[in-house]
PDB file of C-alpha atoms in Angstrom:
ATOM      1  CA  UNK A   1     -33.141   3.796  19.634  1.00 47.00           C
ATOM      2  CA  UNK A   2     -34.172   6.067  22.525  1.00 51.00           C
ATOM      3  CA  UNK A   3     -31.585   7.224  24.238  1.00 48.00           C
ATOM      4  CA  UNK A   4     -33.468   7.128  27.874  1.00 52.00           C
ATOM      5  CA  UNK A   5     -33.589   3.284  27.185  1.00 60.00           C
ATOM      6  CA  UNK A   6     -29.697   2.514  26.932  1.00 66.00           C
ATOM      7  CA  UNK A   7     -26.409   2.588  28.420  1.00 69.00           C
ATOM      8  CA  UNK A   8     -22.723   2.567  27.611  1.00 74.00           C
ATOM      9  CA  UNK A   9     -21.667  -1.314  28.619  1.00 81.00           C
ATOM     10  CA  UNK A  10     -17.917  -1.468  29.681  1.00 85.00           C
ATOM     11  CA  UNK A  11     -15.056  -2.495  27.590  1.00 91.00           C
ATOM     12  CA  UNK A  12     -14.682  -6.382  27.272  1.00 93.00           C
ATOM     13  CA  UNK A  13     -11.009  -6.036  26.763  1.00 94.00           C
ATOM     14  CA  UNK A  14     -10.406  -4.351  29.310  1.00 92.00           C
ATOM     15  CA  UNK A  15     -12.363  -6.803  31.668  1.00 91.00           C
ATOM     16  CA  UNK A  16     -10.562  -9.536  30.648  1.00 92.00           C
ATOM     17  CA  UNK A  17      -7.115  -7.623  31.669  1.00 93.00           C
ATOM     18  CA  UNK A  18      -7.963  -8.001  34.990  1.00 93.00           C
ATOM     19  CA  UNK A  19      -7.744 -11.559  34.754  1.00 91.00           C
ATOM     20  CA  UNK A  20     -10.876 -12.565  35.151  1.00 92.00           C
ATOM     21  CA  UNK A  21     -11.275 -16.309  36.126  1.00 93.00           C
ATOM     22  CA  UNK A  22     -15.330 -16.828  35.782  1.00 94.00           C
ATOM     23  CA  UNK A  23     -17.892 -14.975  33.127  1.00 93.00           C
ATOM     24  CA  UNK A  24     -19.417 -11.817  35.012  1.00 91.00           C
ATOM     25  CA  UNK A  25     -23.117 -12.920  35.508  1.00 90.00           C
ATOM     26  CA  UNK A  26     -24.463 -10.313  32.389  1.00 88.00           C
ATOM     27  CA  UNK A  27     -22.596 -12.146  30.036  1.00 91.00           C
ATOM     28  CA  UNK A  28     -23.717 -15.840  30.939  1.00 91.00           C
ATOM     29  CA  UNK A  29     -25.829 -16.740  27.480  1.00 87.00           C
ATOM     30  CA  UNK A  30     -25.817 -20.828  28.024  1.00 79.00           C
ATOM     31  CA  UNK A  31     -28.826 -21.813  25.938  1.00 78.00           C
ATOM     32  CA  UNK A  32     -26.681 -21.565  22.684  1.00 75.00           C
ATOM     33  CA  UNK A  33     -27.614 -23.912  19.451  1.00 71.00           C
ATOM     34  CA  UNK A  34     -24.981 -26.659  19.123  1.00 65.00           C
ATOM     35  CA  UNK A  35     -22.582 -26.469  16.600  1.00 61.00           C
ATOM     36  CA  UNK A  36     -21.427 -29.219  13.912  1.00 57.00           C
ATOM     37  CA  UNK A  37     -18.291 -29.517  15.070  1.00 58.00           C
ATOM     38  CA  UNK A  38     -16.176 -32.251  13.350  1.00 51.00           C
ATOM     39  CA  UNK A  39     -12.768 -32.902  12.373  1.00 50.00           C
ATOM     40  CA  UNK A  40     -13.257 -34.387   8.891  1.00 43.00           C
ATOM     41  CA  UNK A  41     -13.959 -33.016   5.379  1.00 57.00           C
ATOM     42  CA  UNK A  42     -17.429 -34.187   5.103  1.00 68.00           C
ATOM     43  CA  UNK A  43     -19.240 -30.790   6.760  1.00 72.00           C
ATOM     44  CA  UNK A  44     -20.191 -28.355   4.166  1.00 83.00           C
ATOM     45  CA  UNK A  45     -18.079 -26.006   3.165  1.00 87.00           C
ATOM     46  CA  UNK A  46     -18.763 -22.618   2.180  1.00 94.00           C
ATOM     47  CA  UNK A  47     -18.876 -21.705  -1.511  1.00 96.00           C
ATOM     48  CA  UNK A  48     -15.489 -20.210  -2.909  1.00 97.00           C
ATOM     49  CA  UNK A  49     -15.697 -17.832  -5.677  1.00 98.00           C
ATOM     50  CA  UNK A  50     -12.711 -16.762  -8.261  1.00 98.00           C
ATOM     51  CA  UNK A  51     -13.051 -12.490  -8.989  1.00 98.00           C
ATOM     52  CA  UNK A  52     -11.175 -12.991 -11.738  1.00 98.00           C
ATOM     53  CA  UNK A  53     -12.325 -16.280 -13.358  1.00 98.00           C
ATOM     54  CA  UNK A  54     -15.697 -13.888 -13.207  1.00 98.00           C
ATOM     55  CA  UNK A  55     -13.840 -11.036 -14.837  1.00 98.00           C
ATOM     56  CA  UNK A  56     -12.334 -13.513 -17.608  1.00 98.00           C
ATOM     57  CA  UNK A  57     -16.171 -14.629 -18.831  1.00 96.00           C
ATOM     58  CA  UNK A  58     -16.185 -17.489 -17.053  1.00 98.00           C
ATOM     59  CA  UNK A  59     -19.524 -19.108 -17.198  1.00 97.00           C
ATOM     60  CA  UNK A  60     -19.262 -22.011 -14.681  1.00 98.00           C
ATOM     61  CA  UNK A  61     -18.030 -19.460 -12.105  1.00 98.00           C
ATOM     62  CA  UNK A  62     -21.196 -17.700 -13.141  1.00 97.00           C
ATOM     63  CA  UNK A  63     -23.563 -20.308 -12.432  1.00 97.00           C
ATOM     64  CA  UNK A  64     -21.220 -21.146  -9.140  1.00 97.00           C
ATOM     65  CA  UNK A  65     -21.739 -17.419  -8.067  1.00 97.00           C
ATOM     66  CA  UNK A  66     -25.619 -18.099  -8.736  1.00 95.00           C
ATOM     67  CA  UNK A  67     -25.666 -21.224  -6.418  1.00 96.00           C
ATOM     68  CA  UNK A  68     -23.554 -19.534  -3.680  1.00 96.00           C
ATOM     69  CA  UNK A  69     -26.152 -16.515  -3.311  1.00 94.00           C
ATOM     70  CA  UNK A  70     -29.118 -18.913  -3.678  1.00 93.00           C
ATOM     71  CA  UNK A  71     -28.055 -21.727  -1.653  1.00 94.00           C
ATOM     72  CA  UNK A  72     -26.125 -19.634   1.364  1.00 95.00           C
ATOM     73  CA  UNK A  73     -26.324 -16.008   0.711  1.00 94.00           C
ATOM     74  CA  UNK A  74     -22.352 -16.602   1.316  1.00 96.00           C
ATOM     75  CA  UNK A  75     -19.260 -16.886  -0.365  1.00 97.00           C
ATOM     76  CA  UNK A  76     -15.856 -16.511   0.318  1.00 97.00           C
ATOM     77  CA  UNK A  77     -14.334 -14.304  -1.858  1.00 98.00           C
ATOM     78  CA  UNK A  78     -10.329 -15.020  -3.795  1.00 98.00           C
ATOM     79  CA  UNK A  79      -8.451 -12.770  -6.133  1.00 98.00           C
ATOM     80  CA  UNK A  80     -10.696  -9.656  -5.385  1.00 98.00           C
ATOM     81  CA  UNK A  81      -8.461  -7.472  -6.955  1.00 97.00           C
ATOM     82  CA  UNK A  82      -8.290  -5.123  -3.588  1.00 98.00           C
ATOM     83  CA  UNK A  83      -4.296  -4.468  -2.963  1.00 97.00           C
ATOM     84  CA  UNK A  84      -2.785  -6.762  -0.728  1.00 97.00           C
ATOM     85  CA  UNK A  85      -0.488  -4.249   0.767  1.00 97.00           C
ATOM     86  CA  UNK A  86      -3.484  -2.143   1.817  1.00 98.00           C
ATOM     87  CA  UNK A  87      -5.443  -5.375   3.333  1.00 97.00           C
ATOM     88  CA  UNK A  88      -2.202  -6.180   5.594  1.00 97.00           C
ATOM     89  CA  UNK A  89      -1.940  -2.272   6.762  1.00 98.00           C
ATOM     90  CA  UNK A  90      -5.535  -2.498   7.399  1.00 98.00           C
ATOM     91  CA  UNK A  91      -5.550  -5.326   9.733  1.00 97.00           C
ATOM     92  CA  UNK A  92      -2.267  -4.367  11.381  1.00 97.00           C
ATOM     93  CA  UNK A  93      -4.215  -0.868  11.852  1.00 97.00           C
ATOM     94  CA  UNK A  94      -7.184  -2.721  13.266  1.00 97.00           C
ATOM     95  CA  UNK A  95      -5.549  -4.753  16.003  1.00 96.00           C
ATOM     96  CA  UNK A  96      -3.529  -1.328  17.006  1.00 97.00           C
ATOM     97  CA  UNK A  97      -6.468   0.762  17.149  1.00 97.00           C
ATOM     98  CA  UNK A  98      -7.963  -2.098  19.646  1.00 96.00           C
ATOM     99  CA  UNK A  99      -4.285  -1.720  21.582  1.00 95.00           C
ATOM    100  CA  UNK A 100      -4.556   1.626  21.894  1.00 95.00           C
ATOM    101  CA  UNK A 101      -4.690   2.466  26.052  1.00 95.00           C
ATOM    102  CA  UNK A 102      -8.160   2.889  27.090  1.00 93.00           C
ATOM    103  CA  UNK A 103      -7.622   6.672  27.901  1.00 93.00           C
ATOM    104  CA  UNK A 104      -7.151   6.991  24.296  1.00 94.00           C
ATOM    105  CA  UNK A 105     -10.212   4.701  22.614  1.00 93.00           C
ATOM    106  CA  UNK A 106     -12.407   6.450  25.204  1.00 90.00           C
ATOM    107  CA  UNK A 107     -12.220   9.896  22.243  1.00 92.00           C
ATOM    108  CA  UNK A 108     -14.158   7.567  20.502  1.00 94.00           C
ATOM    109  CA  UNK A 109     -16.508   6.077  22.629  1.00 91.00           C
ATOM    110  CA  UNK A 110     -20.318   5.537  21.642  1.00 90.00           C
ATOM    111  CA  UNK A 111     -22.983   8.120  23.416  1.00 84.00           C
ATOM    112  CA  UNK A 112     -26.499   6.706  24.619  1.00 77.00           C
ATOM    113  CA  UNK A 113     -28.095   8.787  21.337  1.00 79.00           C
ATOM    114  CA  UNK A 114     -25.513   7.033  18.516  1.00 81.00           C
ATOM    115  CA  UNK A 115     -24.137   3.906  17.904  1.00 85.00           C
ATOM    116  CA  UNK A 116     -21.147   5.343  15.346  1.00 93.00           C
ATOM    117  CA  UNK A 117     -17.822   5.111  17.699  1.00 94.00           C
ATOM    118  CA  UNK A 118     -15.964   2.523  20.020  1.00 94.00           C
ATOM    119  CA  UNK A 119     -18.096   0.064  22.637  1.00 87.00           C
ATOM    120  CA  UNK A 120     -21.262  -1.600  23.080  1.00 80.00           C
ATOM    121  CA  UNK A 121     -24.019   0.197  23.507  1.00 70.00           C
ATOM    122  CA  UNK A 122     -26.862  -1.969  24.788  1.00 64.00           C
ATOM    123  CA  UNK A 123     -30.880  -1.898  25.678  1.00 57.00           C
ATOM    124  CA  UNK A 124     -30.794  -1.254  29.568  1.00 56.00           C
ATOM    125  CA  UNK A 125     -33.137  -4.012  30.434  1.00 54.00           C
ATOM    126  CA  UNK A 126     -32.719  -6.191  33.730  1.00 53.00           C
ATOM    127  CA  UNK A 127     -32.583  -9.358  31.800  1.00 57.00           C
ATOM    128  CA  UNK A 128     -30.441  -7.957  28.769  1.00 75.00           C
ATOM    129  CA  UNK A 129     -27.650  -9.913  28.294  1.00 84.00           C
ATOM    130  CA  UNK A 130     -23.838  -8.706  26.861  1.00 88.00           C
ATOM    131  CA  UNK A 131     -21.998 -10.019  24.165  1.00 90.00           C
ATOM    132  CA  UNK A 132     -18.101 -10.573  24.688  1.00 93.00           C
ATOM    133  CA  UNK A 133     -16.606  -8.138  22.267  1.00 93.00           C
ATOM    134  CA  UNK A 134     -15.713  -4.786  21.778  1.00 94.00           C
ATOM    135  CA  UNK A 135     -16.369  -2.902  18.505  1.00 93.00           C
ATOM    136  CA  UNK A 136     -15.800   0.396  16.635  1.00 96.00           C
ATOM    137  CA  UNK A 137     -18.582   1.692  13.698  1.00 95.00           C
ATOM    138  CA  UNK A 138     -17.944   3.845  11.807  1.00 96.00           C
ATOM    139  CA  UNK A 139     -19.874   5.869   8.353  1.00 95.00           C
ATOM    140  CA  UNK A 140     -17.642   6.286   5.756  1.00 94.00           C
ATOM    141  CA  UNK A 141     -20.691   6.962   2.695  1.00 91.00           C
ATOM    142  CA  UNK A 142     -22.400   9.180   2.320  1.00 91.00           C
ATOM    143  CA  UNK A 143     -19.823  11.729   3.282  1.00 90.00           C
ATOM    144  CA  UNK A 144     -22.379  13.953   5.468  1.00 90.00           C
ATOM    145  CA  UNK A 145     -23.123  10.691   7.507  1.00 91.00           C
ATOM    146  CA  UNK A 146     -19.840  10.486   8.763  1.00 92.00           C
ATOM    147  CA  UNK A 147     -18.962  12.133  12.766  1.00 90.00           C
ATOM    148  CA  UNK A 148     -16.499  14.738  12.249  1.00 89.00           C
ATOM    149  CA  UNK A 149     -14.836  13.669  15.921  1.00 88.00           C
ATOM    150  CA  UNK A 150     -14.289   9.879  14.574  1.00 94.00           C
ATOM    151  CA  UNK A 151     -12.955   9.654  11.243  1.00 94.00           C
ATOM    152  CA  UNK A 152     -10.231  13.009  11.807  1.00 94.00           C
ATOM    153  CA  UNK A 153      -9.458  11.837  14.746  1.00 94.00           C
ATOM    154  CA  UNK A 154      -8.130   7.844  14.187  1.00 96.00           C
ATOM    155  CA  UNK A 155      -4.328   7.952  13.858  1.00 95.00           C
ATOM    156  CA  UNK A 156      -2.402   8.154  11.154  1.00 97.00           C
ATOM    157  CA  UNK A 157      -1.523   5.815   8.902  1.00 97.00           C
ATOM    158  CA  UNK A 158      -4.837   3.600   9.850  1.00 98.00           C
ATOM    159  CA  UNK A 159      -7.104   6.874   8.791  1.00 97.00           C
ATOM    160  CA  UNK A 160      -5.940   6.927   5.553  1.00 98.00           C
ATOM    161  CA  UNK A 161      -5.818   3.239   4.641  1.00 98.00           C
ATOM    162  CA  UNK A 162      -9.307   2.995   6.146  1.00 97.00           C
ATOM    163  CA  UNK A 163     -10.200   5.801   3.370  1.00 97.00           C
ATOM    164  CA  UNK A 164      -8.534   3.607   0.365  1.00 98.00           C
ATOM    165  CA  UNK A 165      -9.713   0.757   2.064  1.00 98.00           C
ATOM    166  CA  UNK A 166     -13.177   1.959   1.713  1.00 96.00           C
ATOM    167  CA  UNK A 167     -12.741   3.320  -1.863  1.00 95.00           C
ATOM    168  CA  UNK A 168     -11.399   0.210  -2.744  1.00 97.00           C
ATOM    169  CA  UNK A 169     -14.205  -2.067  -0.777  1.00 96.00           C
ATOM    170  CA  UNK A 170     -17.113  -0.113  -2.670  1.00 93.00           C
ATOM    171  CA  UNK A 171     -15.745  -0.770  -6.049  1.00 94.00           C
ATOM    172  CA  UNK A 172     -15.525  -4.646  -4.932  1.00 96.00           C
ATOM    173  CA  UNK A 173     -19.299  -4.159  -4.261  1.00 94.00           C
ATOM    174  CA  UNK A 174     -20.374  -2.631  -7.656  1.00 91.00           C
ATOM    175  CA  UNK A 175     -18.282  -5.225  -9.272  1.00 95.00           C
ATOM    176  CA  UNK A 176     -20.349  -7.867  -7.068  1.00 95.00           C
ATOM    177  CA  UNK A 177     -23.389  -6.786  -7.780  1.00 92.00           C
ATOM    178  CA  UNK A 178     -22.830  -6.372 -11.216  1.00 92.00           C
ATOM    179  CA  UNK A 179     -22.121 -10.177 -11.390  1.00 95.00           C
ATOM    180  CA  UNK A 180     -24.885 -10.892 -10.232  1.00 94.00           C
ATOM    181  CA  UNK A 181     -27.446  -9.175 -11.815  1.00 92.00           C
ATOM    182  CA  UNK A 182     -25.912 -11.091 -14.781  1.00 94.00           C
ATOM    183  CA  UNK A 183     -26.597 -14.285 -12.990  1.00 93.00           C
ATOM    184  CA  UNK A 184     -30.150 -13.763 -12.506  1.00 88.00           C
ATOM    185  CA  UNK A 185     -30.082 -12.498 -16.237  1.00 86.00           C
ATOM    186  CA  UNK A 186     -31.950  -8.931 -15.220  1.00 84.00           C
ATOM    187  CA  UNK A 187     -30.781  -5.871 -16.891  1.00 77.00           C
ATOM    188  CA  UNK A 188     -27.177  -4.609 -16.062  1.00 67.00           C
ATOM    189  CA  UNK A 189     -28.050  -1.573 -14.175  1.00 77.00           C
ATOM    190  CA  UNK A 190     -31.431  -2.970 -12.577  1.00 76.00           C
ATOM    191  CA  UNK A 191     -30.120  -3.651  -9.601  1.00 77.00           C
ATOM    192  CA  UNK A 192     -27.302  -1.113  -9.365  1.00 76.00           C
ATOM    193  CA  UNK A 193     -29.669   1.875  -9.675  1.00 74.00           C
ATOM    194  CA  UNK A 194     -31.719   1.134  -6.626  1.00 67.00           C
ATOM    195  CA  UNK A 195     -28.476   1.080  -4.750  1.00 66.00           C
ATOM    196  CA  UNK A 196     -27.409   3.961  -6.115  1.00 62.00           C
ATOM    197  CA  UNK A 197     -27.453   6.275  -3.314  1.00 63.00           C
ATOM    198  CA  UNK A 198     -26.602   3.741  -1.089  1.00 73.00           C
ATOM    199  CA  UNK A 199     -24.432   4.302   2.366  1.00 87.00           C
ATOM    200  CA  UNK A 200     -21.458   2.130   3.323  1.00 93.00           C
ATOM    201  CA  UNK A 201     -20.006   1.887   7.234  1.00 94.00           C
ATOM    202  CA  UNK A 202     -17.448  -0.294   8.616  1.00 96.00           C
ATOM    203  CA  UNK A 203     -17.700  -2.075  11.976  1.00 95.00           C
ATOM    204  CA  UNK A 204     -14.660  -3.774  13.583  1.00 96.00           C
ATOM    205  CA  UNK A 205     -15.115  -6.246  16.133  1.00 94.00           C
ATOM    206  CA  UNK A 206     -12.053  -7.538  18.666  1.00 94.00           C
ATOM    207  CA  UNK A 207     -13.510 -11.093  20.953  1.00 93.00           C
ATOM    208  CA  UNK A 208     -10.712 -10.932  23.416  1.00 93.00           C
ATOM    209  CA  UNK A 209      -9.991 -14.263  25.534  1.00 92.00           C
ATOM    210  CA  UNK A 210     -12.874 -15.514  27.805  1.00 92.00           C
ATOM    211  CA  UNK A 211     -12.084 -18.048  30.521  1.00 93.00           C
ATOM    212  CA  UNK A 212     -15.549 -19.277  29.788  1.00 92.00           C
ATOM    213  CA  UNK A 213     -15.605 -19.427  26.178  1.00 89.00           C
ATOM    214  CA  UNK A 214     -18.408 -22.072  25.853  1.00 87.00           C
ATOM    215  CA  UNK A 215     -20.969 -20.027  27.833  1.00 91.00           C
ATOM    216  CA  UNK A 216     -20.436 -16.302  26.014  1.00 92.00           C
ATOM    217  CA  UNK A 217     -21.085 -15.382  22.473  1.00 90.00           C
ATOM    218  CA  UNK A 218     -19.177 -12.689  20.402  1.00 90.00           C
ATOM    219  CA  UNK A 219     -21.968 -11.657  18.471  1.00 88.00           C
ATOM    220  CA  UNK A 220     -25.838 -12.559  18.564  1.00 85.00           C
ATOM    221  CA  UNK A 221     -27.480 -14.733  15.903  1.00 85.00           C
ATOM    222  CA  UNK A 222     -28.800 -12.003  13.054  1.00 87.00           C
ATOM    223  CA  UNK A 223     -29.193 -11.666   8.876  1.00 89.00           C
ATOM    224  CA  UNK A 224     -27.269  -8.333   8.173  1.00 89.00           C
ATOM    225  CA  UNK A 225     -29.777  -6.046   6.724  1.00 85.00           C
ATOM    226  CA  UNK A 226     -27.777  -4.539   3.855  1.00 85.00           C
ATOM    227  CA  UNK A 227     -26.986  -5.060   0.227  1.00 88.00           C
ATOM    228  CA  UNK A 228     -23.355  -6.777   0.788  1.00 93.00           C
ATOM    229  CA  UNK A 229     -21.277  -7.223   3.597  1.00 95.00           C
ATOM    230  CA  UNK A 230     -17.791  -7.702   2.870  1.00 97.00           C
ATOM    231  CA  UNK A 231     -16.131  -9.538   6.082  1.00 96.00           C
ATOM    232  CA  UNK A 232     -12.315  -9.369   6.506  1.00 96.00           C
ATOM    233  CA  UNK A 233     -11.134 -11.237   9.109  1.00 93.00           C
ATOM    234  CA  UNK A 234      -7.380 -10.441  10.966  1.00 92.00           C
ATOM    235  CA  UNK A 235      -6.667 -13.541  11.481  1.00 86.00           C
ATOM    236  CA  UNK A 236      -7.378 -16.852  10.615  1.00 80.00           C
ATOM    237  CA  UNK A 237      -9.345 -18.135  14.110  1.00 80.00           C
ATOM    238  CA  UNK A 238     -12.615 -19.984  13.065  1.00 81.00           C
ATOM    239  CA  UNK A 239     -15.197 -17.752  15.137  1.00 84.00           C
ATOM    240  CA  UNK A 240     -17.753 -16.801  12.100  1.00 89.00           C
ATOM    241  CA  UNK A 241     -20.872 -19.645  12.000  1.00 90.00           C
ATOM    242  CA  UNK A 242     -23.320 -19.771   9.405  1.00 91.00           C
ATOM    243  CA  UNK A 243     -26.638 -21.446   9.839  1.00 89.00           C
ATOM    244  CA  UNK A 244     -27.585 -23.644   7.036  1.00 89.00           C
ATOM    245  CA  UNK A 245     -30.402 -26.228   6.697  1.00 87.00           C
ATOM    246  CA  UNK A 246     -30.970 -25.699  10.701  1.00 86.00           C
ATOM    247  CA  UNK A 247     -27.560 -26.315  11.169  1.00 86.00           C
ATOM    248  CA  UNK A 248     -24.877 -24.247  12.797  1.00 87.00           C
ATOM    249  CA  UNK A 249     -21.650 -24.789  10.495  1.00 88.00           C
ATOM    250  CA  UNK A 250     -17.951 -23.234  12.105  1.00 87.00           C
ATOM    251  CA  UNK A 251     -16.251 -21.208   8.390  1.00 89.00           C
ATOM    252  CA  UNK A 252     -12.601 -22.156   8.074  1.00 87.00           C
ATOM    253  CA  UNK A 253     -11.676 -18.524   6.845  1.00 86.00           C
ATOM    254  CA  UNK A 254      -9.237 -18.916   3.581  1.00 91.00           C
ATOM    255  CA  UNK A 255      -5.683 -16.523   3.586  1.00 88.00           C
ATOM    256  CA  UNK A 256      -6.434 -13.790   1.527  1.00 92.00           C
ATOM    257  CA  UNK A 257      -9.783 -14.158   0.889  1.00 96.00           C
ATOM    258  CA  UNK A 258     -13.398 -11.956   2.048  1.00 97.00           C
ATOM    259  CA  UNK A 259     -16.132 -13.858   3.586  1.00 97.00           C
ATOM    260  CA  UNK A 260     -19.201 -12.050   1.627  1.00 97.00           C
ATOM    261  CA  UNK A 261     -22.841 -11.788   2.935  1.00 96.00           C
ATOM    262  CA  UNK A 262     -25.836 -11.269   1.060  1.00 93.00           C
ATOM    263  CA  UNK A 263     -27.629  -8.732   2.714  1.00 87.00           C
ATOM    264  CA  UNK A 264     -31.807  -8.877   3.136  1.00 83.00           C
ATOM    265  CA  UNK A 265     -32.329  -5.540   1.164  1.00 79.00           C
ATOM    266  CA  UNK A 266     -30.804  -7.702  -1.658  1.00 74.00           C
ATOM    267  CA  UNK A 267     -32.325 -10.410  -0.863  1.00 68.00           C
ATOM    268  CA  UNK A 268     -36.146  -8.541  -0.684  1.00 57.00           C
ATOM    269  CA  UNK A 269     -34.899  -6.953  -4.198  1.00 56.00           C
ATOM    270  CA  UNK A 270     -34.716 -10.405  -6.008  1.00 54.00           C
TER     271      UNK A 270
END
């Protein structure tokens, strides 16, 4: 993106510290798709998928890994084999990063040329509208990707659980992948050698309050364009919507478990 075309939008959270009774203007995205909303069992429910029922052989899991990446192109993910321990610290790390006084995220914030850091960079257009959220992107892979004032500079002990964290995320992946190159019975390796060089990066979105929650949205409608997107969520507050069959469907998030999204590069590749 040219940087002559964007600006640095503000800091949602810290709008909504002022207490903030109506939307600012910018914000305002009313013409939203409805959303099934319903209080019984019968909506669809996302696909669940057992790590290590995979790892075991399990050939019903298989097929049910086949059907989830088919049917939805989402899963969420149980028994993933990624430390619990380090998943708590991360999220605890995550909502104190976004706690941090504003004096102190601004080290991080985004320029007009790069999108790596904390904020929202967006297209400065008259009618371009804001989402309600803050976020911090990072690189982590390939190492020469990465900003040397980001990663150094994120306080200890989040900086280092963010590097296991990412270690232990990219194994997850390979593992992933692996499973499902043996679903669509192609050779082992087929589709792990195209993403062999492949880069990782971690983006961390906080959707603080909004007095007008009905009229705002967190994050626009989009397919991430990736190989796998492995979505841990801090809490368990149904925000994430998947659109299936032309239908908007609320996720109920599970404890303990990654939401998992089937990127378009993988997509294009099968």
């Amino acid at each position: 993106m040219d940087g002559s075309s964007v600006v640095l939008a503000p800091s949602v959270q810290e709008l909504e510290k002022q207490g903030i009774t109506k939307v600012p203007k910018q914000y305002l995205q009313p013409n939203q798709d409805s959303i099934l909303v319903s209080n019984t069992t019968s909506l669809p429910q996302l696909p669940v998928i057992d790590l290590s029922k995979l790892l075991c052989e399990d050939a019903i899991e298989l097929e049910n890994l086949d059907h989830a990446c088919k049917d939805w192109g989402f899963f969420q993910l149980i028994n993933h084999g990624v430390n619990p321990l380090l998943v708590e610290n991360i999220k605890i790390g995550v909502q104190k990063f976004f706690n941090l006084p504003i004096e102190e995220k601004k080290k991080f914030w985004q320029t007009t040329e790069e999108m790596q850091g904390f904020g929202q960079v967006y297209v400065a257009l008259e009618e371009e509208k804001l989402r309600w959220g803050d976020m911090f992107f990072i690189k982590t892979f390939p190492l020469h990707t990465r900003h040397p004032h980001l990663i150094p500079c994120i306080p200890q002990p989040f900086r280092d659980n963010l590097e296991s964290y990412s270690l232990e995320v990219n194994k997850l992946c390979v593992t992933l992948i692996e499973f499902m190159s043996k679903a669509l019975k192609i050779k082992p390796n087929e589709l792990l050698d195209i993403f062999e060089e492949g880069s990782q990066a971690m983006r961390m979105n906080y959707y603080p309050p909004c007095p007008q929650p009905d009229q705002v949205i967190g994050l626009n409608p989009h397919s991430d364009a990736g190989t796998l997107t492995i979505l841990l969520q801090v809490n368990e507050m149904e925000g994430l919507q998947i659109k299936k069959d032309g239908i908007w469907i609320p996720i109920r998030p599970l404890s303990d478990a990654f939401v998992v999204n089937v990127g378009d590069i993988l997509e294009v590749t099968n």
